[in-house]
Amino acid sequence: MSEPVFFPLAGPVSLREVAALSGAALPPEADGEAVIRAASPLESAGPDDLAYMDNAKYAEALTATRARACLVSPRFAARVPAGTIALVTPQPYRGFAKVLARLFPSAARPTSLFAATGISPGSFVHPSARLEPGVVVDPGVLIGPGAEIGTETVLAAGCVVGPGVRIGRGCAIGPGASVLHAFLGNRVIVHGGARIGQDGFGFAMGPGGHLKVPQVGRVIIQDDVEIGANTTIDRGASRDTVVGEGTKIDNLVQIAHNVVIGRHCVIVAQVGISGSTTLEDYVVLGGQVGVVGHLRIGMGAQIAGSSNVNKDVPAGARWGGTPAKPVREWFREMTTLKKLAARGRDEAGEG
């Protein structure tokens, strides 16, 4: 990889530690005390680097790599060149992530932009706010009256924490983010520019004009949630907007008022979820999915990217298309349309 100048190396790691972190088998002939100093892609890795491979697309790059060691799934282990140590594991990418976190711990979440410890000069903390020892507050941060923030939480430059907000322990709030009318659990990551707790889009519409409906709910974000840059999560109207434990939300996602998202869901960039929709646990929404309001998407369902969901989705279903439907049905329709279009061209004498 290019020189990681923005992320200091926490120190080299031995092959034995790499194997332990990744759950890989260390070959008997390998020197467990050999040192890994960096992590790199297959094609640019050198003799002090760790690489990984779990996709057939990169099989040729694997055979030519110069990495000291490579995390690799069993099906590709035989392709690892003689000069590279094969660390075989069922989940190479997951193992690689754990080693990267050991090598570059500061890259895992937003950190102070001011190398700050404690409360920086130039921040604005209301006298009634309560901060546990070990909270880091950058310059330009504003913390409102009655807010409570747990130990080891980092508030990066320019972020805003509203009155009465509760933020748990070990959280990271990125630069320029705002957290209002919300309770956050422990180890929550909010990336820069995210907006949490603003009012939802609620109007009583009529020919005489559109009357704004006050939004008096909250946002509840449970432990270990990650929220991407410039994502917006509206507070509830008459009940809370909720994001469940371990859910991961990408950049530029819109979550409307009263939405309830279950545990360990994955929501990819540019998704829009309309008001009062419920996602059960382990739901996956691909990029640019749109979901109509007041729907329920069942546990473990997966929606293909760029799909539009306009009715309830059963648990465990795989849907795609516009409007979204079971994937097999969607594929049959696309195949039929393709054949009809080809037949039309043939009948018209087109090439």
Coordinates of C-alpha atoms in Angstrom, one line a residue:
M1 CA 0.0 0.0 0.0
S2 CA 1.1 3.6 -0.2
E3 CA 3.0 4.9 2.7
P4 CA 0.5 5.1 5.7
V5 CA 1.7 8.6 6.8
F6 CA -1.5 9.5 8.5
F7 CA -1.7 6.3 10.7
P8 CA 1.3 5.6 12.9
L9 CA 2.4 2.0 13.1
A10 CA 1.8 0.6 16.5
G11 CA 4.9 -1.7 16.1
P12 CA 5.8 -4.8 14.2
V13 CA 4.0 -8.1 14.8
S14 CA 5.4 -11.6 14.8
L15 CA 4.0 -14.3 12.5
R16 CA 2.9 -16.2 15.6
E17 CA 0.8 -13.2 16.7
V18 CA -0.6 -12.8 13.2
A19 CA -1.7 -16.5 13.3
A20 CA -3.3 -16.0 16.7
L21 CA -5.1 -12.8 15.7
S22 CA -6.4 -14.3 12.5
G23 CA -7.2 -17.8 13.6
A24 CA -4.8 -19.1 10.9
A25 CA -2.7 -22.2 11.1
L26 CA 1.0 -21.5 11.4
P27 CA 2.9 -24.0 9.3
P28 CA 5.3 -26.1 11.3
E29 CA 8.3 -25.0 9.3
A30 CA 7.6 -21.3 9.6
D31 CA 9.6 -19.1 12.0
G32 CA 6.9 -17.9 14.4
E33 CA 9.2 -15.0 15.5
A34 CA 9.6 -13.6 12.0
V35 CA 8.5 -10.0 11.9
I36 CA 5.6 -8.4 9.9
R37 CA 6.0 -4.7 9.6
A38 CA 3.2 -3.7 7.3
A39 CA 0.2 -4.9 5.4
S40 CA -0.1 -4.6 1.6
P41 CA -2.0 -5.8 -1.5
L42 CA -0.7 -8.9 -3.1
E43 CA 0.8 -7.1 -6.1
S44 CA 2.9 -4.6 -4.1
A45 CA 3.7 -6.6 -0.9
G46 CA 7.3 -7.0 0.0
P47 CA 9.4 -9.3 2.2
D48 CA 8.2 -7.6 5.5
D49 CA 4.6 -7.4 4.5
L50 CA 1.4 -9.4 5.2
A51 CA -1.2 -9.8 2.4
Y52 CA -4.5 -11.7 2.0
M53 CA -6.4 -13.4 -0.7
D54 CA -9.9 -14.9 -0.8
N55 CA -11.2 -14.0 -4.3
A56 CA -10.5 -16.0 -7.5
K57 CA -10.1 -12.8 -9.4
Y58 CA -6.7 -12.3 -7.7
A59 CA -5.4 -15.8 -8.2
E60 CA -2.7 -14.6 -10.7
A61 CA -1.5 -11.9 -8.3
L62 CA -1.3 -14.5 -5.5
T63 CA 1.1 -16.7 -7.5
A64 CA 3.4 -13.7 -8.1
T65 CA 3.3 -12.1 -4.7
R66 CA 6.5 -11.3 -2.8
A67 CA 4.8 -11.0 0.6
R68 CA 6.4 -12.6 3.6
A69 CA 3.1 -14.2 4.5
C70 CA -0.4 -14.4 3.1
L71 CA -3.7 -15.1 4.7
V72 CA -5.5 -17.4 2.3
S73 CA -8.5 -19.7 2.3
P74 CA -8.0 -23.4 1.9
R75 CA -9.1 -23.5 -1.7
F76 CA -6.2 -21.1 -2.8
A77 CA -3.5 -22.4 -0.4
A78 CA -1.7 -24.4 -3.1
R79 CA -1.3 -21.2 -5.2
V80 CA 0.9 -19.4 -2.6
P81 CA 4.4 -19.1 -4.0
A82 CA 7.3 -20.9 -2.3
G83 CA 8.8 -17.7 -0.9
T84 CA 5.6 -16.8 0.9
I85 CA 4.2 -18.4 4.1
A86 CA 0.6 -19.5 3.6
L87 CA -1.5 -18.8 6.7
V88 CA -4.6 -20.8 6.0
T89 CA -7.9 -19.6 7.5
P90 CA -11.5 -19.9 6.5
Q91 CA -11.9 -16.1 6.7
P92 CA -8.8 -14.4 5.3
Y93 CA -10.3 -10.9 5.0
R94 CA -11.7 -11.0 8.6
G95 CA -8.2 -12.1 9.8
F96 CA -6.5 -9.4 7.8
A97 CA -8.8 -6.8 9.4
K98 CA -7.8 -8.0 12.9
V99 CA -4.1 -7.7 12.1
L100 CA -4.6 -4.3 10.5
A101 CA -6.3 -3.1 13.7
R102 CA -3.2 -4.3 15.7
L103 CA -0.8 -2.6 13.3
F104 CA -2.8 0.7 12.9
P105 CA -5.2 1.1 15.9
S106 CA -5.7 4.8 15.2
A107 CA -7.3 4.0 11.8
A108 CA -10.2 2.1 13.3
R109 CA -12.3 5.1 14.4
P110 CA -12.2 9.0 14.5
T111 CA -9.6 10.4 16.8
S112 CA -8.7 13.8 18.1
L113 CA -7.6 16.1 15.3
F114 CA -5.6 18.2 17.8
A115 CA -3.6 15.5 19.6
A116 CA -5.7 16.4 22.5
T117 CA -6.1 14.8 25.9
G118 CA -8.8 16.0 28.2
I119 CA -10.9 19.1 27.4
S120 CA -9.1 21.4 24.9
P121 CA -9.1 25.2 25.1
G122 CA -11.5 26.5 22.5
S123 CA -14.2 24.0 23.3
F124 CA -17.5 25.0 24.8
V125 CA -18.7 22.7 27.6
H126 CA -21.8 23.8 29.5
P127 CA -21.3 23.9 33.3
S128 CA -24.1 21.4 33.9
A129 CA -22.7 18.8 31.4
R130 CA -21.1 15.8 33.0
L131 CA -18.0 14.2 31.5
E132 CA -16.4 11.1 33.0
P133 CA -12.6 11.1 33.4
G134 CA -10.8 10.2 30.2
V135 CA -13.1 12.0 27.7
V136 CA -11.2 13.8 24.9
V137 CA -12.7 17.1 23.7
D138 CA -11.2 18.8 20.6
P139 CA -11.3 22.6 20.0
G140 CA -14.5 23.8 18.6
V141 CA -16.7 21.1 20.2
L142 CA -19.9 22.3 21.8
I143 CA -21.5 20.3 24.6
G144 CA -24.9 21.5 25.7
P145 CA -26.5 21.7 29.2
G146 CA -27.2 18.4 31.0
A147 CA -25.3 16.2 28.4
E148 CA -23.5 13.2 29.8
I149 CA -20.5 11.6 28.1
G150 CA -18.7 8.3 29.2
T151 CA -15.0 7.7 29.7
E152 CA -12.7 7.1 26.7
T153 CA -15.1 8.8 24.4
V154 CA -13.5 11.2 21.8
L155 CA -15.3 14.2 20.4
A156 CA -13.4 15.5 17.3
A157 CA -13.2 19.1 16.3
G158 CA -16.4 21.0 15.6
C159 CA -18.9 18.4 16.7
V160 CA -22.0 19.4 18.6
V161 CA -23.6 17.4 21.5
G162 CA -27.1 18.8 22.3
P163 CA -28.8 19.4 25.6
G164 CA -29.5 16.2 27.6
V165 CA -27.8 13.9 25.2
R166 CA -26.3 10.7 26.6
I167 CA -23.2 9.3 25.0
G168 CA -21.7 6.0 26.4
R169 CA -18.2 4.9 27.0
G170 CA -15.5 4.3 24.3
C171 CA -17.4 6.2 21.6
A172 CA -16.0 8.3 18.8
I173 CA -17.8 11.3 17.4
G174 CA -16.2 12.6 14.2
P175 CA -15.5 16.2 13.1
G176 CA -18.5 18.3 12.4
A177 CA -21.0 15.7 13.4
S178 CA -24.1 16.7 15.5
V179 CA -25.9 14.5 18.1
L180 CA -29.2 15.9 19.3
H181 CA -32.2 14.4 21.2
A182 CA -30.3 11.1 21.3
F183 CA -29.0 8.4 23.6
L184 CA -25.9 6.5 22.4
G185 CA -24.7 3.3 23.9
N186 CA -21.1 2.2 24.3
R187 CA -18.4 2.0 21.6
V188 CA -20.6 3.8 19.1
I189 CA -18.7 5.4 16.1
V190 CA -20.2 8.4 14.4
H191 CA -18.2 9.6 11.4
G192 CA -17.7 13.2 10.3
G193 CA -20.6 15.3 9.2
A194 CA -23.3 12.8 10.4
R195 CA -26.5 14.3 11.7
I196 CA -28.4 12.5 14.4
G197 CA -31.6 13.6 16.1
Q198 CA -32.9 16.5 13.9
D199 CA -36.6 16.6 13.3
G200 CA -38.2 14.2 10.8
F201 CA -40.0 15.3 7.7
G202 CA -43.6 15.5 9.0
F203 CA -46.3 17.7 7.6
A204 CA -50.1 17.6 7.8
M205 CA -50.7 18.4 4.1
G206 CA -53.7 20.3 2.8
P207 CA -54.9 22.8 0.2
G208 CA -54.4 25.6 2.6
G209 CA -50.7 24.8 3.2
H210 CA -48.6 22.2 4.8
L211 CA -48.7 22.3 8.6
K212 CA -45.5 21.2 10.4
V213 CA -46.0 18.4 12.8
P214 CA -43.7 18.7 15.9
Q215 CA -41.3 15.7 16.2
V216 CA -41.1 14.9 19.9
G217 CA -39.4 11.5 19.9
R218 CA -35.7 10.6 20.4
V219 CA -33.0 8.6 18.7
I220 CA -31.8 5.5 20.5
I221 CA -28.5 4.0 19.2
Q222 CA -27.4 0.8 20.9
D223 CA -23.9 -0.5 21.6
D224 CA -21.3 -1.1 18.8
V225 CA -23.2 0.8 16.1
E226 CA -21.1 2.5 13.4
I227 CA -22.6 5.4 11.4
G228 CA -21.0 6.7 8.2
A229 CA -20.1 10.2 7.2
N230 CA -22.9 12.5 6.3
T231 CA -25.6 10.0 7.2
T232 CA -28.7 11.4 8.8
I233 CA -30.9 9.8 11.4
D234 CA -34.1 11.7 12.2
R235 CA -35.6 11.6 15.7
G236 CA -39.0 10.0 16.2
A237 CA -42.2 11.9 15.8
S238 CA -44.4 10.2 18.4
R239 CA -42.1 7.3 19.2
D240 CA -38.3 6.7 19.1
T241 CA -36.1 6.1 16.1
V242 CA -34.0 3.1 17.1
V243 CA -30.8 1.5 15.7
G244 CA -30.0 -1.9 17.2
E245 CA -26.8 -3.3 18.6
G246 CA -23.9 -3.9 16.2
T247 CA -25.6 -2.4 13.1
K248 CA -23.2 -0.9 10.5
I249 CA -24.4 2.1 8.4
D250 CA -22.4 3.4 5.5
N251 CA -22.0 7.0 4.3
L252 CA -24.9 9.2 2.9
V253 CA -27.8 7.1 4.3
Q254 CA -31.1 8.7 5.2
I255 CA -33.1 7.1 8.1
A256 CA -36.4 8.8 8.7
H257 CA -38.5 9.3 11.8
N258 CA -39.8 6.3 13.8
V259 CA -37.7 3.8 11.9
V260 CA -36.6 0.8 14.0
I261 CA -33.5 -1.1 12.8
G262 CA -32.6 -4.4 14.5
R263 CA -29.3 -5.8 15.6
H264 CA -26.4 -6.4 13.3
C265 CA -28.0 -5.0 10.2
V266 CA -25.8 -3.7 7.3
I267 CA -27.0 -0.6 5.4
V268 CA -24.9 0.4 2.4
A269 CA -24.4 3.9 1.0
Q270 CA -27.2 6.1 -0.3
V271 CA -30.0 4.0 1.1
G272 CA -33.2 5.8 2.0
I273 CA -35.5 4.3 4.6
S274 CA -38.9 6.1 4.9
G275 CA -40.7 6.8 8.2
S276 CA -42.1 4.1 10.5
T277 CA -40.4 1.2 8.7
T278 CA -39.0 -1.7 10.7
L279 CA -35.9 -3.8 9.8
E280 CA -35.6 -6.9 11.9
D281 CA -32.2 -8.3 12.9
Y282 CA -29.5 -9.1 10.3
V283 CA -31.1 -7.4 7.4
V284 CA -28.8 -6.2 4.6
L285 CA -29.7 -3.3 2.3
G286 CA -27.4 -2.9 -0.8
G287 CA -26.4 0.5 -2.0
Q288 CA -29.1 3.0 -3.2
V289 CA -32.0 0.8 -1.9
G290 CA -35.2 2.8 -1.3
V291 CA -37.7 1.6 1.2
V292 CA -41.3 2.9 1.4
G293 CA -42.7 3.9 4.8
H294 CA -44.6 1.7 7.3
L295 CA -43.1 -1.6 6.0
R296 CA -41.5 -4.5 7.8
I297 CA -38.4 -6.3 6.4
G298 CA -38.0 -9.7 8.1
M299 CA -35.0 -11.1 9.9
G300 CA -32.0 -11.9 7.7
A301 CA -33.6 -10.6 4.5
Q302 CA -31.3 -9.1 1.8
I303 CA -32.2 -6.5 -0.7
A304 CA -30.0 -6.1 -3.9
G305 CA -28.5 -2.7 -4.6
S306 CA -30.6 0.0 -6.4
S307 CA -33.9 -1.9 -5.6
N308 CA -37.1 -0.2 -4.4
V309 CA -39.1 -1.9 -1.7
N310 CA -42.8 -1.1 -1.6
K311 CA -44.2 -4.0 0.4
D312 CA -43.3 -6.2 3.4
V313 CA -40.4 -8.6 2.9
P314 CA -40.5 -12.1 4.5
A315 CA -37.7 -13.2 6.9
G316 CA -34.7 -14.7 5.1
A317 CA -35.8 -13.5 1.6
R318 CA -33.5 -12.4 -1.2
W319 CA -35.2 -9.6 -3.2
G320 CA -34.2 -7.2 -5.9
G321 CA -35.6 -5.0 -8.7
T322 CA -38.1 -2.1 -8.9
P323 CA -40.5 -2.8 -7.4
A324 CA -38.5 -5.4 -5.4
K325 CA -39.5 -9.0 -5.6
P326 CA -37.9 -12.4 -5.0
V327 CA -34.6 -12.6 -6.8
R328 CA -35.5 -15.6 -8.9
E329 CA -38.7 -13.9 -10.1
W330 CA -36.7 -10.7 -10.8
F331 CA -34.1 -12.7 -12.9
R332 CA -36.8 -14.5 -14.9
E333 CA -38.5 -11.2 -15.7
M334 CA -35.2 -9.6 -16.9
T335 CA -34.4 -12.7 -19.0
T336 CA -37.8 -12.6 -20.6
L337 CA -37.5 -8.9 -21.4
K338 CA -34.1 -9.4 -22.9
K339 CA -35.4 -12.2 -25.1
L340 CA -38.4 -10.1 -26.2
A341 CA -36.2 -7.1 -27.0
A342 CA -33.8 -9.4 -29.0
R343 CA -36.8 -10.8 -30.9
G344 CA -38.1 -7.3 -31.6
R345 CA -34.8 -6.3 -33.1
D346 CA -34.6 -9.4 -35.3
E347 CA -38.1 -8.8 -36.6
A348 CA -37.3 -5.2 -37.3
G349 CA -34.2 -6.3 -39.2
E350 CA -31.8 -4.6 -36.8
G351 CA -28.3 -6.0 -36.4

